XYZ file of N, CA and C in Angstrom:
792
model
N 50.293 147.039 151.694
C 51.658 146.946 152.590
C 52.593 147.574 151.966
N 53.485 148.718 152.528
C 54.395 149.170 151.720
C 55.970 148.212 151.781
N 56.301 148.070 150.664
C 57.349 147.205 150.529
C 58.835 147.639 151.060
N 59.519 146.746 151.676
C 60.727 147.347 152.593
C 61.765 147.609 151.398
N 62.118 148.695 151.589
C 63.183 149.034 150.466
C 64.394 148.108 150.659
N 65.250 148.108 149.645
C 66.484 147.477 149.821
C 67.606 147.889 150.443
N 68.452 147.006 151.129
C 69.410 147.652 151.761
C 70.431 148.217 151.446
N 71.032 149.481 151.791
C 71.887 150.367 151.207
C 73.239 149.448 150.955
N 73.987 149.605 150.083
C 75.234 148.876 149.989
C 76.305 149.986 149.435
N 77.469 149.376 149.243
C 78.733 150.289 148.763
C 78.276 150.495 147.007
N 77.593 149.678 146.429
C 77.199 149.907 145.188
C 76.493 151.551 144.841
N 76.102 152.080 145.949
C 75.343 153.115 145.788
C 76.358 154.360 145.787
N 76.969 154.736 144.897
C 78.104 155.582 144.868
C 77.786 156.974 145.444
N 78.503 157.668 146.224
C 78.315 158.933 147.105
C 77.191 158.683 148.488
N 76.823 157.614 148.475
C 75.980 157.501 149.863
C 77.036 157.200 150.879
N 76.304 156.994 151.974
C 77.108 156.801 153.340
C 77.739 155.456 153.404
N 76.744 154.609 152.653
C 77.078 153.040 152.595
C 78.586 153.086 151.742
N 78.606 153.744 150.627
C 79.742 153.872 149.301
C 80.903 154.286 150.330
N 80.751 155.460 151.189
C 82.051 155.955 151.739
C 82.583 155.164 152.710
N 81.459 154.400 153.352
C 81.973 153.407 154.558
C 82.942 152.400 153.963
N 82.517 151.800 152.928
C 83.121 150.653 152.287
C 84.476 151.219 151.706
N 84.490 152.220 151.110
C 85.598 152.750 150.282
C 86.533 153.568 151.083
N 86.211 154.155 152.122
C 87.059 155.053 153.057
C 87.159 154.746 154.345
N 86.050 154.378 155.012
C 85.990 154.523 156.430
C 86.607 153.334 157.041
N 86.387 152.253 156.533
C 86.732 150.757 156.952
C 88.022 150.388 156.730
N 88.466 150.808 155.453
C 89.972 150.515 155.242
C 90.925 151.629 156.159
N 90.155 152.621 156.756
C 90.837 153.703 157.534
C 91.051 153.153 158.725
N 90.051 152.453 159.172
C 90.006 151.601 160.533
C 90.802 150.678 160.554
N 90.998 149.816 159.661
C 91.873 148.719 159.367
C 93.270 149.117 159.733
N 93.560 150.235 159.020
C 94.864 150.731 158.616
C 95.558 150.979 160.168
N 94.368 151.892 160.970
C 94.656 152.200 162.600
C 94.931 150.954 163.272
N 94.177 150.174 162.963
C 94.418 148.816 163.882
C 95.651 148.263 163.486
N 95.947 147.952 162.423
C 97.453 147.393 162.075
C 98.644 148.342 162.465
N 98.398 149.685 162.414
C 99.369 150.609 163.238
C 99.305 150.607 164.601
N 98.261 150.296 165.326
C 98.276 149.980 166.626
C 99.033 148.796 167.205
N 98.707 147.653 166.545
C 99.662 146.435 166.440
C 101.112 146.794 166.597
N 101.593 147.293 165.352
C 103.022 147.583 165.012
C 103.695 148.387 166.208
N 102.851 149.286 166.702
C 103.453 150.320 167.779
C 103.433 149.450 169.086
N 102.837 148.427 169.286
C 102.978 147.465 170.582
C 103.935 146.407 170.450
N 104.672 146.322 169.492
C 105.554 145.612 169.059
C 106.439 145.238 170.124
N 107.234 146.096 170.966
C 108.155 146.112 171.948
C 107.467 145.410 173.177
N 106.174 145.877 173.374
C 105.270 145.320 174.521
C 105.154 144.155 174.326
N 104.962 143.448 172.994
C 104.710 142.103 172.885
C 105.952 141.185 173.164
N 106.922 141.916 172.767
C 108.304 141.286 173.023
C 108.642 140.915 174.402
N 108.498 142.243 175.264
C 108.961 142.272 176.616
C 107.865 141.082 177.512
N 106.815 140.982 176.951
C 105.726 140.037 177.733
C 105.861 138.637 177.381
N 106.102 138.554 175.862
C 106.123 137.065 175.409
C 107.459 136.685 174.857
N 108.164 137.467 174.476
C 109.617 137.389 173.792
C 109.210 137.010 172.340
N 109.957 136.236 171.489
C 109.928 136.209 170.155
C 108.435 135.554 169.513
N 107.933 134.909 170.763
C 106.753 134.405 170.280
C 105.497 135.660 170.289
N 105.699 136.375 171.011
C 105.030 137.656 170.943
C 105.049 138.388 169.773
N 106.145 138.496 169.148
C 106.569 139.144 167.849
C 106.015 138.456 166.762
N 106.163 137.270 166.657
C 105.701 136.497 165.761
C 104.197 136.600 165.674
N 103.297 136.487 166.882
C 102.121 136.817 167.131
C 101.362 137.980 166.303
N 102.446 139.160 166.597
C 101.917 140.430 166.043
C 102.042 140.221 164.603
N 103.117 139.684 164.060
C 103.295 139.651 162.612
C 101.991 138.937 162.032
N 101.742 137.743 162.728
C 100.554 137.069 162.187
C 99.256 137.724 162.125
N 99.005 138.530 163.151
C 97.923 139.429 163.471
C 97.735 140.575 162.221
N 99.000 141.222 161.844
C 99.006 142.186 161.051
C 98.810 141.466 159.516
N 99.219 140.488 159.338
C 99.353 139.759 157.989
C 97.749 139.456 157.812
N 97.033 138.934 158.870
C 95.547 138.621 158.612
C 94.727 139.854 158.258
N 95.022 140.845 159.226
C 94.396 142.120 158.982
C 94.782 142.811 157.725
N 95.811 142.591 157.090
C 96.266 143.192 155.913
C 95.513 142.330 154.529
N 95.438 141.201 154.912
C 94.593 140.436 153.813
C 93.118 140.648 154.118
N 92.600 141.070 154.853
C 91.214 141.418 155.302
C 90.875 142.571 154.418
N 91.920 143.921 154.748
C 91.845 144.892 153.940
C 92.026 144.873 152.274
N 92.681 143.790 151.931
C 92.913 143.854 150.500
C 91.617 143.236 149.781
N 90.986 142.298 150.832
C 89.801 141.720 150.439
C 88.851 142.690 149.968
N 88.690 143.475 151.216
C 87.805 144.649 151.005
C 88.010 145.597 149.923
N 89.343 146.163 149.900
C 89.683 147.205 148.702
C 89.392 146.706 147.044
N 89.626 145.289 147.183
C 89.233 144.795 145.937
C 88.044 143.886 145.402
N 87.020 144.168 146.351
C 85.853 143.375 146.293
C 85.656 142.271 146.199
N 86.655 141.529 147.121
C 86.305 139.882 146.929
C 85.492 139.614 147.775
N 85.046 138.252 147.357
C 83.755 137.384 148.153
C 84.144 137.517 149.547
N 82.952 137.709 150.332
C 83.183 137.706 151.647
C 82.980 136.306 152.278
N 84.133 135.877 153.120
C 84.552 134.441 153.209
C 84.016 134.074 154.561
N 83.678 132.823 155.035
C 83.134 132.043 156.174
C 84.360 132.680 157.310
N 84.002 132.741 158.450
C 84.880 132.713 159.517
C 85.476 131.258 159.645
N 86.709 131.369 160.263
C 87.312 129.816 160.432
C 87.665 129.453 161.839
N 88.025 130.553 162.521
C 88.375 130.159 164.123
C 87.048 129.782 164.694
N 87.102 128.633 165.383
C 85.892 128.214 166.043
C 85.613 129.157 167.303
N 84.685 129.772 167.390
C 84.309 130.516 168.779
C 82.938 130.505 168.953
N 82.377 131.038 170.057
C 80.925 130.840 170.439
C 79.923 131.305 169.352
N 80.332 132.234 168.633
C 79.425 132.772 167.686
C 79.675 132.587 166.006
N 80.734 131.839 165.909
C 81.333 131.442 164.555
C 80.211 131.045 163.679
N 79.548 129.778 164.120
C 78.511 129.074 163.405
C 77.249 130.158 162.822
N 76.844 130.861 163.948
C 75.724 131.965 163.653
C 76.050 132.986 162.691
N 77.394 133.400 162.626
C 77.755 134.260 161.427
C 77.953 133.784 160.290
N 78.554 132.607 160.317
C 78.505 131.803 159.096
C 77.429 131.381 158.411
N 76.098 131.240 159.366
C 75.019 130.946 158.945
C 74.188 131.975 158.249
N 74.521 133.301 158.889
C 73.857 134.469 158.217
C 74.594 134.846 157.038
N 76.023 134.657 156.720
C 76.640 134.830 155.665
C 75.896 134.138 154.295
N 75.635 132.753 154.698
C 74.857 131.921 153.597
C 73.576 132.622 153.328
N 72.750 132.979 154.256
C 71.541 133.784 154.182
C 71.840 134.949 153.147
N 72.773 135.812 153.400
C 72.841 136.910 152.620
C 73.163 136.272 151.111
N 73.844 135.467 151.135
C 74.341 134.733 149.942
C 73.016 134.354 148.989
N 72.253 133.582 149.766
C 70.717 133.335 149.032
C 69.961 134.457 148.633
N 70.236 135.645 148.995
C 69.631 136.703 148.335
C 70.096 137.409 147.259
N 70.983 137.068 147.078
C 71.988 137.534 145.865
C 71.543 136.806 144.523
N 71.743 137.698 143.166
C 71.372 137.172 142.038
C 72.880 137.151 141.329
N 73.872 137.319 141.918
C 75.169 137.108 141.497
C 75.276 135.822 140.831
N 76.006 135.648 139.637
C 76.218 134.405 139.033
C 76.894 133.457 139.823
N 77.975 133.834 140.732
C 78.715 133.106 141.357
C 78.007 132.831 142.759
N 77.100 133.380 143.138
C 76.244 133.369 144.346
C 77.178 133.794 145.615
N 78.191 134.620 145.402
C 79.035 135.162 146.410
C 78.755 136.461 147.040
N 78.521 136.811 148.361
C 78.494 138.115 148.745
C 79.684 138.728 148.689
N 79.544 140.177 148.120
C 80.765 140.749 148.054
C 80.760 141.839 148.839
N 81.867 142.652 149.083
C 82.024 144.039 150.018
C 81.138 144.899 149.547
N 81.005 145.557 148.230
C 80.443 146.558 148.032
C 79.046 146.345 147.517
N 78.592 145.027 147.378
C 77.380 144.575 147.020
C 76.624 144.002 147.951
N 77.075 143.826 149.388
C 76.349 143.231 150.379
C 75.853 144.571 151.318
N 74.682 144.390 152.114
C 74.235 145.423 152.948
C 75.457 146.054 153.808
N 75.578 147.177 153.911
C 76.728 148.165 154.514
C 76.887 147.556 155.919
N 75.914 147.578 156.433
C 75.754 147.265 158.149
C 76.248 145.844 158.495
N 75.878 145.039 157.477
C 76.350 143.742 157.860
C 78.041 143.526 157.397
N 78.207 144.289 156.599
C 79.621 144.386 156.256
C 80.627 145.039 157.083
N 79.874 146.243 157.739
C 80.870 146.755 158.575
C 80.829 146.044 160.238
N 79.712 145.275 160.523
C 79.818 144.318 161.740
C 80.686 143.294 161.222
N 80.723 142.465 160.079
C 81.415 141.356 159.891
C 83.211 141.790 159.698
N 83.399 143.143 159.171
C 84.676 143.558 159.585
C 85.146 143.623 160.899
N 84.499 144.130 161.973
C 84.908 144.089 163.289
C 85.040 142.643 163.772
N 84.254 141.803 163.308
C 84.085 140.283 163.650
C 85.626 139.734 163.263
N 85.771 139.947 161.933
C 87.070 139.492 161.419
C 88.362 140.093 162.016
N 88.296 141.465 162.575
C 89.310 141.887 163.291
C 89.785 141.015 164.609
N 88.405 140.555 165.204
C 88.163 139.798 166.377
C 89.188 138.555 166.102
N 88.519 137.967 165.081
C 89.100 136.682 164.651
C 90.703 136.938 164.291
N 91.221 137.573 163.912
C 92.639 137.874 163.471
C 93.404 138.016 164.846
N 92.686 138.545 165.954
C 93.668 138.756 167.250
C 93.274 137.206 167.708
N 92.327 136.680 167.968
C 92.230 135.210 168.614
C 92.852 134.264 167.987
N 93.416 134.533 166.787
C 94.057 133.439 166.048
C 95.567 133.761 166.301
N 96.161 134.736 167.053
C 97.279 135.130 167.234
C 97.886 134.947 168.783
N 97.513 134.108 169.457
C 98.035 133.703 170.629
C 99.718 133.852 170.621
N 100.405 134.368 171.682
C 99.918 134.732 173.027
C 99.164 136.279 173.284
N 99.135 136.786 172.215
C 98.492 138.392 172.302
C 96.963 138.356 172.069
N 96.522 137.209 172.152
C 94.837 137.180 171.771
C 94.160 137.718 172.738
N 94.714 138.421 173.801
C 93.793 139.199 174.967
C 93.801 140.780 174.295
N 94.569 141.109 173.414
C 94.796 142.562 173.155
C 93.627 143.275 172.504
N 93.220 144.248 173.122
C 92.160 145.191 172.578
C 92.684 146.176 171.881
N 92.606 146.223 170.328
C 93.284 147.279 169.343
C 92.610 148.394 169.460
N 91.184 148.549 170.247
C 90.798 149.900 170.296
C 90.686 150.362 171.621
N 91.634 150.000 172.499
C 91.546 150.293 173.817
C 92.027 151.638 173.989
N 93.017 151.869 173.410
C 93.849 153.383 173.439
C 92.983 154.553 172.948
N 92.327 154.436 171.876
C 91.399 155.382 171.169
C 90.032 155.654 172.083
N 89.492 154.490 172.714
C 88.320 154.493 173.598
C 88.861 155.405 174.632
N 89.934 155.013 175.393
C 90.249 155.652 176.621
C 90.708 157.297 176.208
N 91.282 157.491 175.283
C 91.578 158.691 174.999
C 90.325 159.732 174.815
N 89.566 158.927 173.939
C 87.993 159.810 173.629
C 87.403 159.974 175.115
N 87.207 159.223 175.940
C 86.717 159.228 177.315
C 87.138 160.217 178.065
N 88.552 160.428 178.256
C 89.185 161.272 179.024
C 89.013 162.695 178.309
N 89.011 162.885 176.945
C 88.875 163.999 176.542
C 87.572 164.531 176.498
N 86.548 163.653 176.758
C 85.158 163.943 177.210
C 84.735 164.287 178.585
N 85.536 164.216 179.452
C 85.141 164.226 180.835
C 84.624 165.532 181.130
N 84.853 166.809 180.601
C 83.867 167.862 180.873
C 82.613 167.920 180.615
N 82.259 167.171 179.416
C 81.009 166.820 178.922
C 80.293 165.976 179.724
N 80.872 164.905 179.971
C 80.407 163.431 180.963
C 79.984 164.267 182.290
N 80.902 165.176 182.994
C 80.588 165.832 184.322
C 79.461 166.556 184.183
N 79.263 167.255 183.341
C 78.068 168.246 183.105
C 76.807 167.394 182.817
N 76.857 166.333 182.134
C 75.618 165.572 181.741
C 75.426 164.745 183.303
N 76.108 164.261 183.897
C 75.999 163.432 185.163
C 75.346 164.488 186.083
N 75.951 165.799 186.204
C 75.246 166.606 187.271
C 74.044 167.292 187.059
N 73.777 167.069 185.570
C 72.484 167.409 185.300
C 71.465 166.364 185.659
N 71.821 165.100 185.263
C 71.009 163.971 185.827
C 70.687 163.746 187.451
N 71.667 164.078 188.156
C 71.673 163.901 189.397
C 70.637 165.001 190.076
N 70.793 166.242 189.414
C 69.559 167.317 190.038
C 68.201 166.777 189.166
N 68.194 166.106 188.239
C 66.946 165.798 187.603
C 66.291 164.863 188.376
N 67.087 163.923 188.958
C 66.328 162.759 189.735
C 65.927 163.283 191.050
N 66.544 164.318 191.600
C 66.098 165.016 192.872
C 64.694 165.734 192.607
N 64.660 166.288 191.375
C 63.273 167.326 191.257
C 62.419 166.695 190.344
N 62.680 165.357 190.061
C 61.669 165.060 188.854
C 60.176 164.816 189.217
N 59.970 164.363 190.431
C 58.553 164.449 191.441
C 57.950 165.614 191.384
N 58.715 166.835 191.233
C 58.312 167.960 191.185
C 57.883 168.487 189.938
N 58.153 168.128 188.904
C 57.932 168.626 187.451
C 56.709 168.437 186.899
N 56.025 169.646 186.258
C 54.732 169.434 185.813
C 54.890 168.803 184.195
N 53.771 168.635 183.418
C 53.731 167.729 182.457
C 54.699 168.283 181.258
N 54.645 169.724 181.236
C 55.353 170.560 180.195
C 56.878 170.480 180.552
N 57.339 170.611 181.860
C 58.837 170.375 182.217
C 59.230 169.052 182.088
N 58.547 168.044 182.359
C 58.882 166.692 182.181
C 59.053 166.436 180.695
N 58.215 166.768 179.855
C 58.198 166.745 178.286
C 59.585 167.432 177.801
N 60.082 168.679 178.373
C 60.983 169.171 177.997
C 62.439 168.399 178.200
N 62.382 167.945 179.380
C 63.529 167.140 179.918
C 63.651 165.660 179.207
N 62.691 165.069 178.785
C 62.364 164.054 177.956
C 63.177 164.014 176.657
N 62.733 165.321 176.153
C 63.314 165.787 174.720
C 64.982 165.792 175.100
N 65.202 166.625 175.947
C 66.735 166.866 176.123
C 67.479 165.650 176.076
N 67.027 164.638 176.874
C 67.639 163.365 177.015
C 67.430 162.613 175.626
N 66.589 162.632 174.760
C 66.481 162.115 173.537
C 67.626 162.855 172.555
N 67.579 163.976 172.708
C 68.458 164.701 171.820
C 69.986 164.282 172.145
N 70.106 164.199 173.396
C 71.677 164.055 174.015
C 71.881 162.632 173.589
N 71.099 161.492 173.481
C 71.348 160.277 173.150
C 71.490 160.250 171.584
N 70.858 161.149 170.804
C 70.952 161.048 169.413
C 72.550 161.602 169.116
N 72.792 162.809 169.696
C 74.091 163.444 169.562
C 75.331 162.830 170.017
N 75.058 161.882 170.760
C 75.990 161.025 171.394
C 76.968 160.220 170.303
N 76.054 160.055 169.184
C 76.707 159.384 167.966
C 77.751 159.923 167.312
N 77.723 161.346 167.727
C 79.079 161.944 167.043
C 80.144 161.773 167.660
N 80.169 161.024 168.775
C 81.492 160.533 169.510
C 81.801 158.838 169.107
N 81.184 158.454 168.153
C 81.309 156.954 167.867
C 82.587 156.874 167.164
N 83.633 156.224 167.456
C 84.828 155.982 166.852
C 84.615 155.476 165.646
N 83.957 154.681 165.397
C 83.516 153.813 164.111
C 83.139 154.862 162.947
N 82.302 155.768 163.441
C 81.736 156.913 162.429
C 82.887 157.810 161.937
N 83.789 158.159 162.709
C 84.787 158.997 162.693
C 85.922 158.469 161.916
N 85.884 156.980 161.809
C 87.110 156.254 161.112
C 88.153 156.025 162.095
N 87.983 156.041 163.236
C 89.031 156.101 164.353
C 89.838 157.253 164.684
N 89.245 158.334 164.036
C 89.792 159.735 164.471
C 89.136 160.225 165.799
N 89.822 160.911 166.324
C 89.475 161.421 167.856
C 88.088 162.107 167.365
N 87.004 161.819 168.437
C 85.621 162.500 168.344
C 85.122 162.482 169.451
N 85.742 163.059 170.214
C 85.510 163.336 171.608
C 84.500 164.383 171.901
N 83.828 164.780 172.761
C 82.670 165.658 173.121
C 83.330 166.659 174.282
N 83.828 167.621 173.816
C 84.804 168.612 174.542
C 84.008 169.798 174.884
N 82.765 169.829 174.509
C 81.763 170.961 174.857
C 80.432 170.424 175.795
N 79.984 171.350 176.564
C 78.809 170.841 177.334
C 77.540 170.633 176.237
N 77.409 169.506 176.025
C 76.304 169.098 174.902
C 75.028 169.669 175.263
N 74.663 169.969 176.675
C 73.245 170.569 177.001
C 73.233 171.995 176.329
N 74.250 172.474 176.308
C 74.187 174.017 175.979
C 74.337 173.926 174.229
N 74.198 172.712 173.764
C 74.339 172.924 172.172
C 73.170 172.228 171.583
N 72.180 171.617 172.461
C 71.011 171.322 171.882
C 70.228 172.122 170.725
N 70.000 173.443 171.265
C 69.170 174.313 170.468
C 69.878 174.588 169.185
N 71.181 174.694 168.945
C 72.046 175.089 167.838
C 71.896 173.906 166.953
N 71.850 172.419 167.484
C 71.885 171.125 166.861
C 70.517 171.015 166.343
N 69.425 171.270 166.866
C 68.131 170.965 166.201
C 67.987 171.153 164.771
N 68.418 172.196 163.881
C 68.252 172.458 162.600
C 68.854 171.023 161.815
N 69.605 170.438 162.393
C 70.127 169.203 161.912
C 69.833 167.857 161.923
N 68.584 167.970 162.697
C 68.000 166.594 162.624
C 66.977 166.487 161.604
N 67.130 165.397 160.786
C 66.657 165.237 159.406
C 65.072 164.733 159.810
N 64.938 164.166 160.766
C 63.420 163.640 160.950
C 63.138 163.921 162.459
N 62.356 164.628 162.699
C 61.860 164.695 164.130
C 60.593 164.120 164.769
N 60.467 163.111 165.216
C 59.134 162.612 165.595
C 58.934 162.477 167.082
N 59.688 163.471 167.696
C 59.618 163.505 169.500
C 58.203 163.601 170.020
N 57.524 165.021 169.250
C 56.232 165.244 169.660
C 55.262 163.691 169.479
N 55.477 163.190 168.472
C 54.518 162.109 168.096
C 54.976 160.931 169.223
N 56.250 160.831 169.555
C 56.853 159.747 170.724
C 56.104 160.056 171.952
N 56.216 161.353 172.342
C 55.638 161.724 173.693
C 54.206 161.569 173.867
N 53.461 161.805 172.726
C 51.985 161.620 172.635
C 51.734 160.014 172.908
N 52.565 159.098 172.133
C 52.464 157.408 172.021
C 52.564 157.352 173.875
N 53.661 157.718 174.404
C 53.899 157.350 175.673
C 53.139 157.782 176.752
N 52.645 159.051 176.489
C 51.495 159.472 177.556
C 50.134 158.629 177.336
N 49.792 158.420 176.175
C 48.737 157.657 175.943
C 48.788 156.282 176.917
N 49.980 155.749 176.622
C 50.329 154.422 177.331
C 50.455 154.602 178.731
N 50.887 155.547 179.170
C 50.795 155.812 180.554
C 49.100 156.179 181.281
N 48.477 156.833 180.543
C 47.059 156.717 180.862
C 46.417 155.459 180.785
N 46.809 154.747 179.672
C 46.126 153.308 179.586
C 46.441 152.366 180.786
N 47.769 152.678 180.931
C 48.124 151.603 182.106
C 47.882 152.217 183.659
N 47.674 153.674 183.742
C 46.964 153.838 184.875
C 45.471 153.374 185.048
N 44.849 153.717 183.944
C 43.483 153.146 183.868
C 43.370 151.604 184.103
N 44.207 150.879 183.452
C 44.330 149.407 183.721
C 44.511 149.011 185.260
N 45.536 149.878 185.768
C 45.831 149.523 186.901
C 44.627 149.786 188.082
N 44.092 150.710 187.714
C 42.817 151.198 188.757
C 41.655 150.208 188.484
N 41.402 149.656 187.104
C 40.301 148.723 186.916
C 40.699 147.149 187.761
N 42.246 147.007 187.518
C 42.469 145.755 188.058
C 42.408 145.840 189.919
N 42.723 146.869 190.190
C 42.551 147.103 191.824
C 41.108 147.177 192.237
N 40.259 147.827 191.271
C 38.644 148.042 191.634
C 38.185 146.486 191.547
N 38.695 145.733 190.674
C 38.098 144.257 190.288
C 38.482 143.337 191.533
N 39.609 143.812 192.082
C 40.192 143.005 193.323
C 39.157 143.193 194.580
N 39.131 144.538 194.512
C 38.058 145.178 195.706
C 36.605 144.495 195.558
N 36.112 144.585 194.307
C 34.742 143.869 194.270
C 34.748 142.439 194.689
N 35.936 141.684 194.236
C 36.209 140.290 194.525
C 36.316 140.171 196.064
N 37.026 140.813 196.672
C 37.260 140.696 198.045
C 35.908 140.995 198.942
N 35.156 142.035 198.229
C 33.817 142.362 198.927
C 32.760 141.523 198.422
N 32.915 140.664 197.719
C 31.881 139.908 196.906
C 30.735 139.440 197.931
N 31.055 139.487 199.044
C 29.889 139.023 199.942
C 29.058 140.410 200.595
N 29.401 141.443 200.306
C 29.046 142.717 200.639
C 27.437 142.737 200.394
N 26.627 143.470 201.270
C 25.255 143.329 201.110
C 24.966 144.529 200.140
N 25.781 145.160 199.714
C 25.726 146.410 198.918
C 25.742 146.136 197.395
N 24.648 146.482 196.315
C 24.971 146.137 195.055
C 26.500 146.637 194.579
N 27.075 146.081 193.691
C 27.938 146.608 192.741
C 27.563 147.213 191.742
N 28.318 148.339 191.421
C 27.972 149.256 190.085
C 28.091 148.425 188.739
């Protein structure tokens, strides 16, 4: 049995993991801090000085988080009691148990990058919920809405295609169905280009019809197992249909068990 490779981490200089910890996550945190600062007047209008103090507290917690990351400090447990706090802290203990470090502490550049990135978002959430009365505030709302509105042309084109596909899908032959399936897989794949996390919070809206770009984007797919996936699904469908036939046949035999005719 093949050994599962070690998780990528920020210690792999030049890797996506390294660039995530070194550049992308600090950039996201900086944008979050800037967003809070820009809404200072709104917090004052809604909550008075209490809102301003809450904004300062949230920014202080996030600035501390950014410093911990950039100086590769140990990853610390969550402190705000929330529904998932214990689960997160238990997983942190698990990550620490896998380390060979002398102090037994998980660190930003030496822990699995996916865990580190998710933990960063959870700490952002913690900073906000620790800062009432602005604990309702979504620091990513503006960027999400902007990207959505800027992507409307592509969204409408995709929805129109899907509506048409739903109307005609029963009339498609095997090859046409396969072609449409491959299109949807690729649309799902390239949808990751719009991930605000991947872009570090920079605008990453889809401003063109992705359906018209699929052929041009194919050479950039590093590993393409779509044909194999289609084969697996086709075999599953055939097996299921055969199973359903056998199931119904057996019911028929059972119902007619008193028939004078012999069963095959």
